[in-house]
XYZ file of C-alpha atoms in Angstrom:
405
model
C 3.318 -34.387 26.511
C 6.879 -33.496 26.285
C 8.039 -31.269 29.279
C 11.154 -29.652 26.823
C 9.263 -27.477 24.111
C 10.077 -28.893 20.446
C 12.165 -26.824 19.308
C 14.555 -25.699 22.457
C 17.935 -25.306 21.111
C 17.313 -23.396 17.686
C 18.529 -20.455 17.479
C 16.564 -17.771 15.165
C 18.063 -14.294 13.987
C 14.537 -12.165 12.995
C 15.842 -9.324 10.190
C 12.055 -9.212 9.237
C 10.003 -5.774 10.002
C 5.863 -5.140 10.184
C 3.831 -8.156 10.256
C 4.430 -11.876 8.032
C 8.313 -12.208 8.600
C 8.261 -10.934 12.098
C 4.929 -13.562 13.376
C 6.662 -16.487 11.577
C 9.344 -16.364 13.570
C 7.180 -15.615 16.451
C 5.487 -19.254 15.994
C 8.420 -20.444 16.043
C 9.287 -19.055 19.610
C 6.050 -20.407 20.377
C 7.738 -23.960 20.120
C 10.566 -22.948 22.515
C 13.156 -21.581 19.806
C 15.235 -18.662 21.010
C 14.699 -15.828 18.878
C 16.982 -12.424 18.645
C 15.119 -10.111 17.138
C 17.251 -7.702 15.067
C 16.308 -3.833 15.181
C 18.043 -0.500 14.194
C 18.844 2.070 17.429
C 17.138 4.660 18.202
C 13.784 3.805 16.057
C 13.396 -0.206 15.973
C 11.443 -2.078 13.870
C 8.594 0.522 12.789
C 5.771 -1.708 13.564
C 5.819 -0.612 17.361
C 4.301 2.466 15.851
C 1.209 0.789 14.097
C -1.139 0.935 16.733
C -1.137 4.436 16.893
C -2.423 4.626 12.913
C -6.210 5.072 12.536
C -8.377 2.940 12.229
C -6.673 0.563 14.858
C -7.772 0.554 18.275
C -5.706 3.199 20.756
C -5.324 1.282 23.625
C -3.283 3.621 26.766
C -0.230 1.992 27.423
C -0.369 -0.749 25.496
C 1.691 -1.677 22.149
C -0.938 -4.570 21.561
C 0.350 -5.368 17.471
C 3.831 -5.782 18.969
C 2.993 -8.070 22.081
C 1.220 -10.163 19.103
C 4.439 -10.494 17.088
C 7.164 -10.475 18.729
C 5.986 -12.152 22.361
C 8.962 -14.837 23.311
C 12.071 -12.948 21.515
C 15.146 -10.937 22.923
C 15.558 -7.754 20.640
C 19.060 -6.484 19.835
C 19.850 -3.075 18.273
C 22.362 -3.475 15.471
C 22.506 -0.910 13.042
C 23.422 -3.128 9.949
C 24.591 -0.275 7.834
C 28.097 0.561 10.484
C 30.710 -1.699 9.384
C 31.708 -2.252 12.514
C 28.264 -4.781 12.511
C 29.406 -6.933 9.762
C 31.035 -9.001 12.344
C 28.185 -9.139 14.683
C 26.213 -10.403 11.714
C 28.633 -13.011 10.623
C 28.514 -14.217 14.412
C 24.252 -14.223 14.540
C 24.557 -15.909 11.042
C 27.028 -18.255 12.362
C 25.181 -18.977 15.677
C 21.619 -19.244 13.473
C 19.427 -22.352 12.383
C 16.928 -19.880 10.702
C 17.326 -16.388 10.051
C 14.345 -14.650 8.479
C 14.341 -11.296 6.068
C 12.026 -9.115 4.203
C 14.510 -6.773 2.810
C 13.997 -5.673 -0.751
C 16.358 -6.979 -3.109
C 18.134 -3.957 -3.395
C 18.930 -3.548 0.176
C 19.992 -7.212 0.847
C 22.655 -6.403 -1.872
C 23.594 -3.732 -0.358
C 23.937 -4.853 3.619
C 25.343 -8.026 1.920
C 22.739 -10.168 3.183
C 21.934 -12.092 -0.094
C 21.649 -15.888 0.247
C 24.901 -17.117 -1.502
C 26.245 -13.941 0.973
C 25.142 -15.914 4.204
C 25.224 -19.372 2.955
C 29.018 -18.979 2.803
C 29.216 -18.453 6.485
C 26.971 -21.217 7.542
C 26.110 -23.805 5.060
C 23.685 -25.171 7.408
C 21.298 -22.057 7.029
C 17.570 -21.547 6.808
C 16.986 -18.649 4.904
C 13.367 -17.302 5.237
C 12.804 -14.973 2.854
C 9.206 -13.162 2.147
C 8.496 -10.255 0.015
C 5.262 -8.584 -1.547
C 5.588 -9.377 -5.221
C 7.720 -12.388 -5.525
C 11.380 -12.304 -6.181
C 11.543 -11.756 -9.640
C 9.340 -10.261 -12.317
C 8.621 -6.582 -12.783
C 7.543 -5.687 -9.666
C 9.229 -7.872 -7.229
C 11.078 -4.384 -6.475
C 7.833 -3.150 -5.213
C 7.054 -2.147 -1.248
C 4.404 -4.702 -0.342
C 1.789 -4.538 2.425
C -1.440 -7.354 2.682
C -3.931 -4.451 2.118
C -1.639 -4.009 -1.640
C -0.612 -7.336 -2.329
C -2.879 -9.976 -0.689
C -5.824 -8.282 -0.884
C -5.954 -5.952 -3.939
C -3.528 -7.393 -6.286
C -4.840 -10.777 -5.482
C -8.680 -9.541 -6.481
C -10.044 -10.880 -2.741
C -11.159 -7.065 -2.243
C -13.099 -7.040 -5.104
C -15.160 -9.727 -4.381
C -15.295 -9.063 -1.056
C -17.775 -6.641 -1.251
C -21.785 -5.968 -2.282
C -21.885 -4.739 -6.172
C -22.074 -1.147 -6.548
C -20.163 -0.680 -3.230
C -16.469 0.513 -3.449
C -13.885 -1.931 -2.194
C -13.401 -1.144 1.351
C -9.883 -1.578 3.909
C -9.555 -5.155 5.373
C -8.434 -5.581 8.900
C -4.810 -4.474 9.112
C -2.244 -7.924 9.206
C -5.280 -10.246 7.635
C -3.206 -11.303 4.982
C -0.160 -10.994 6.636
C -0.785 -13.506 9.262
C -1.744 -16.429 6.957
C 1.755 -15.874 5.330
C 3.767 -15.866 8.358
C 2.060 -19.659 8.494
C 3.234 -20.674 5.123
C 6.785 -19.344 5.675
C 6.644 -20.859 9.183
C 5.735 -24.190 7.002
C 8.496 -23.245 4.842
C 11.073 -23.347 7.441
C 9.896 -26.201 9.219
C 9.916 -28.199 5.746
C 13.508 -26.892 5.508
C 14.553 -27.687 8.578
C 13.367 -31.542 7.998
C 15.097 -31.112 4.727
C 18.099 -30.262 6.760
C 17.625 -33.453 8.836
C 17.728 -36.037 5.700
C 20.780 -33.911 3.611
C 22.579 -31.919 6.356
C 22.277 -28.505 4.050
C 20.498 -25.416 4.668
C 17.972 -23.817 2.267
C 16.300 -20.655 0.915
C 12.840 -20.441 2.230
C 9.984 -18.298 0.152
C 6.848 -16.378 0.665
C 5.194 -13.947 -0.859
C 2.246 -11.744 0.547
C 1.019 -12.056 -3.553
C 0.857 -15.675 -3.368
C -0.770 -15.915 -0.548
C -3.480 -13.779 -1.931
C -4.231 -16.221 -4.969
C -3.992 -19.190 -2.923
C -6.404 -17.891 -0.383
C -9.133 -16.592 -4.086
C -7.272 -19.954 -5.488
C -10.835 -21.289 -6.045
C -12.014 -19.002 -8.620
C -9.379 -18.218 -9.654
C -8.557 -21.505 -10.720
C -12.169 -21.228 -12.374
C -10.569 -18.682 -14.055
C -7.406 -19.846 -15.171
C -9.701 -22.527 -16.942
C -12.108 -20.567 -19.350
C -14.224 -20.078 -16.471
C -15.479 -16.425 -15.799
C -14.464 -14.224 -13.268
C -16.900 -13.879 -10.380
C -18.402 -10.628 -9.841
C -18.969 -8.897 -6.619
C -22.635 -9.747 -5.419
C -25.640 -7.923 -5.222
C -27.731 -9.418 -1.576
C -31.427 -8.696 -3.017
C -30.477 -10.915 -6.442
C -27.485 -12.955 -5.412
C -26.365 -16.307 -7.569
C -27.511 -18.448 -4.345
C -30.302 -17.524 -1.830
C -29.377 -19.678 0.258
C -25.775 -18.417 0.926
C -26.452 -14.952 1.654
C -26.308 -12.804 5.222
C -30.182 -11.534 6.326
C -30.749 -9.087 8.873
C -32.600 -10.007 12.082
C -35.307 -7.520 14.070
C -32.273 -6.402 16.755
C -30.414 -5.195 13.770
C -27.950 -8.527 13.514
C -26.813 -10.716 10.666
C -26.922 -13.928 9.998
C -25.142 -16.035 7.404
C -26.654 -19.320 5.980
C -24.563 -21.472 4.321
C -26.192 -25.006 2.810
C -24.485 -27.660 1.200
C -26.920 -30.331 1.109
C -29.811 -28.003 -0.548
C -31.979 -30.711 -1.523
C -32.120 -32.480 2.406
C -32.065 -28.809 4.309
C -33.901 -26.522 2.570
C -37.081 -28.856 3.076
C -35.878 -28.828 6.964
C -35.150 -24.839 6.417
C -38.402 -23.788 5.465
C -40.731 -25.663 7.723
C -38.234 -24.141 10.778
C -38.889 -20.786 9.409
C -42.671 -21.061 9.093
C -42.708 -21.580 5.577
C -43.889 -25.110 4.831
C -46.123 -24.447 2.215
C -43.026 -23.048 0.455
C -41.625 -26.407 -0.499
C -44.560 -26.891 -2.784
C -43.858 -24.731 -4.159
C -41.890 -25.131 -7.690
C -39.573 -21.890 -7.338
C -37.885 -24.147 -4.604
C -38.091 -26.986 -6.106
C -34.734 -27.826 -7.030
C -31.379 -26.035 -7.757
C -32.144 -24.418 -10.812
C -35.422 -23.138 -9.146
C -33.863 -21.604 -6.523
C -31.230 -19.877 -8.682
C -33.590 -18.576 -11.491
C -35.656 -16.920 -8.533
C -33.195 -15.960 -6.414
C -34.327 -12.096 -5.621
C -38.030 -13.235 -4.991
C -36.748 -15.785 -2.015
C -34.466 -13.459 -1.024
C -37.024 -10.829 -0.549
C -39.353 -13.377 1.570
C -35.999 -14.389 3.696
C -35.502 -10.797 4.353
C -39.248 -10.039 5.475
C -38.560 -13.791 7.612
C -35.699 -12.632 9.274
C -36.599 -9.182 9.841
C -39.461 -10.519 12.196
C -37.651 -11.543 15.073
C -34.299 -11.231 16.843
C -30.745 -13.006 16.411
C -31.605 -15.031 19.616
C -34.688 -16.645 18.728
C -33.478 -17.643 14.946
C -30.230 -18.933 16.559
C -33.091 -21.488 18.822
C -34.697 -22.329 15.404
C -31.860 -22.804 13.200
C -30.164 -24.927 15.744
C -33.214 -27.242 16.743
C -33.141 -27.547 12.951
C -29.299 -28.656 12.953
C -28.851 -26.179 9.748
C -25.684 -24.308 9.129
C -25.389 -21.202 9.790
C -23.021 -18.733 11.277
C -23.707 -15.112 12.975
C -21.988 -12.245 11.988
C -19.897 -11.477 15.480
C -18.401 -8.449 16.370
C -14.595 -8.246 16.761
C -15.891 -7.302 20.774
C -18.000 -10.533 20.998
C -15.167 -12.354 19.196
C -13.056 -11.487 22.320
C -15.239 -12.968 24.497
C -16.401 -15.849 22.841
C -15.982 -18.979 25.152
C -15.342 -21.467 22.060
C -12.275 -19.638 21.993
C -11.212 -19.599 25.459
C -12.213 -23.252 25.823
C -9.815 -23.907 22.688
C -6.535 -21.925 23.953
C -6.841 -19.959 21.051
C -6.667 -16.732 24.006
C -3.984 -17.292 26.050
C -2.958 -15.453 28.876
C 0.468 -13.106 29.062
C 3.247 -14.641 31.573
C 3.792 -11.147 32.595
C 3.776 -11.867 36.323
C 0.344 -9.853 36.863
C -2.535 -11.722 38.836
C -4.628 -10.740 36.053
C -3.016 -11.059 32.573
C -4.076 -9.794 29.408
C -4.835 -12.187 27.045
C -2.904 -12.682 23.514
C -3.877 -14.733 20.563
C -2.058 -18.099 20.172
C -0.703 -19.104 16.576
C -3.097 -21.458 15.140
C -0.329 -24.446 14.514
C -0.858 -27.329 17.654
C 0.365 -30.507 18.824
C -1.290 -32.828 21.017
C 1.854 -34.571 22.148
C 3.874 -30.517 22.348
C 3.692 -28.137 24.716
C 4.607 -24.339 23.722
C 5.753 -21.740 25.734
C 3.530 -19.562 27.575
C 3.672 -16.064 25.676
C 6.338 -13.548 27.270
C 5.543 -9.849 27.041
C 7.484 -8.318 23.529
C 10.887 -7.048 24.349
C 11.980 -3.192 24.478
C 13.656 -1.839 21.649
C 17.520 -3.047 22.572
C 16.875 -4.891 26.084
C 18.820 -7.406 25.478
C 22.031 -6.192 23.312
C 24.470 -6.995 26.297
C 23.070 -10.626 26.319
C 23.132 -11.942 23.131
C 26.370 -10.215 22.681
C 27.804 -12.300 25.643
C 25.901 -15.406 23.871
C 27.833 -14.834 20.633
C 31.392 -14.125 23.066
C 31.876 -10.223 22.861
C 33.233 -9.550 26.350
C 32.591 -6.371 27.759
C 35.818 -4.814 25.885
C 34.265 -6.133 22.396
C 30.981 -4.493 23.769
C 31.935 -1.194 24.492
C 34.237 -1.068 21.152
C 30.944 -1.631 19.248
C 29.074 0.981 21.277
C 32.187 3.457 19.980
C 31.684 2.424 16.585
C 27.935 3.158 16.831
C 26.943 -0.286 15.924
C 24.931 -0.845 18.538
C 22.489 1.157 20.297
């Protein structure tokens, strides 16, 4: 294992606000790259204010979405629309590998942040770009959040629901988090691009894409004559056997079969119901579909007899597939993920650190940095000032000209 993280030595100007711009550039900090995030004075970035919108969590004294996505970075406050930033831009854009944006169109035109705007300055460039809608097209002028565009637009909240219920809010940053991989992808692909042709590149994402990639089975069924899923009803659902059931302590439990024909034999006799596989309703595929409500109303009765413990005993000496609906709490404390780094603790100095969730890229032969608390808004201006040369005269005339907080 390499004792230098991978990517030491690249520099990274984040221009990105909320959640998929900001956490790309946060995995890449997790490989060691030195990352200057970008805020306006006086209010930052606005998403060290989400945690204080219902329904997240209020946890006292602790900005917990903004220690997830923006651990490892140095925050500057610039306000890009004084003039007298345009030449601390041209300097970060200058001193950049990969700077990363989700300004609308509209206002990259404006701040003169385009591309072909930056790509003069340093032809070397990694551009990271991710919007809502896409770039183009009749709403790529649109605001975009995952709730809006990679989860409604996309038609994942539809289905993701029991017919006759109305769609319901998905955790906040559920979509935006999968894009921050992709543009993270993106860059990296850009960066090796870089390598073999010595030229920078735009990079883009889109919270909409996303969305269809993640539904990208159906609706590729779809896109092919096929027709559209509808949202399912548990008591007469397509597939039986790939359906949650409640338990007698009030717990869920998903099954999930791919081998029908081998398991569902194995299934019932675990369950108590060997005669069952006589029985010509459960004979074969077709069976099972064409009488899905009747076996779903026997699995219910089943699984209402005894608690989530005991089926977990059954189902495993079975070696069936199955998965239990965890709580977010349990999920917390779940030692699979503890035993897997995926919680980490925060190098915050304490003798008992929080812990923080890692970014789900990994190397066997690299070793990332252990997550830094998030900066303040503006705690390190002075700093990466002095990195780009401003001595403390070129400081304090930017302070005059209220381009920096």
């Amino acid at each position: 294992m390499a004792d230098t993280p991978l990517l030491e030595g690249l520099h990274v100007v984040d221009l990105a606000s909320f959640i998929a711009g900001p956490a790309a550039a946060t995995v890449l900090g997790d490989f060691g790259a030195d990352v200057v995030k970008v805020e306006a004075p006086h209010v930052g970035d606005t998403y060290r204010a989400l945690s204080r919108m219902p329904p997240n969590p209020r946890v006292e004294g602790v900005n917990y979405p903004w220690q997830l996505d923006n651990r490892n970075k140095r925050s500057i406050a610039l306000n890009l629309k004084s003039p007298g930033a345009r030449p601390v831009v041209e300097r970060l854009v200058g001193w950049a590998d990969v700077l990363v944006t989700n300004f609308p169109p509209r206002t990259r035109a404006e701040l003169g942040m385009d591309y072909d705007d930056l790509a003069s300055l340093n032809p070397r460039l990694i551009y990271a770009d991710v919007t809502g809608f896409g770039e183009v097209g009749p709403d790529a002028h649109l605001p975009g959040f995952d709730v809006t565009a990679f989860w409604a637009r996309s038609g994942l909240m539809d289905v993701t629901r029991e017919r006759g219920a109305p769609p319901m809010m998905n955790a906040f940053g559920s979509g935006d988090h999968p894009t921050a991989i992709t543009l993270f992808a993106g860059i990296m692909t850009a960066l090796y691009r870089r390598e073999k042709t010595g030229q920078g590149a735009r990079v883009t994402a889109s919270l909409i894409a996303e969305g269809a990639w993640a539904v990208g089975m159906w609706l590729q069924a779809v896109l092919v004559g096929g027709k559209a899923p509808r949202p399912v009803d548990r008591s007469d659902p397509p597939n039986a056997l790939a359906n949650v059931y409640r338990t007698a302590d009030d717990r869920w439990l998903l099954l999930a079969f791919a081998n029908e024909d081998k398991q569902v034999p194995l299934f019932l006799e675990a369950i108590g119901h060997p005669e069952a596989a006589r029985n010509p309703h459960y004979a074969d595929t077709p069976s099972r579909r064409a009488h899905s409500a009747e076996i779903v109303a026997v699995l219910d009765k089943t699984f209402a007899s005894r608690p989530l413990a005991e089926w977990r005993e059954v189902l495993d000496s079975a070696g069936l597939t199955y998965g239990v609906v965890q709580t977010i709490e349990e999920c917390a404390h779940d030692p699979q993920l503890v035993a897997n780094r995926i919680l980490v603790p925060i190098d915050d100095g304490s003798a008992e650190p929080h812990l923080t969730i890692d970014s789900p890229v990994r190397l066997d032969q690299e070793q990332k940095v252990r997550p830094r608390p998030a900066p303040d808004l503006g705690e390190h201006t002075e700093s990466v000032l002095r990195d780009l040369g401003y001595d403390d005269a070129g400081i304090e005339a930017l302070r005059k000209a209220q381009a920096i907080g």
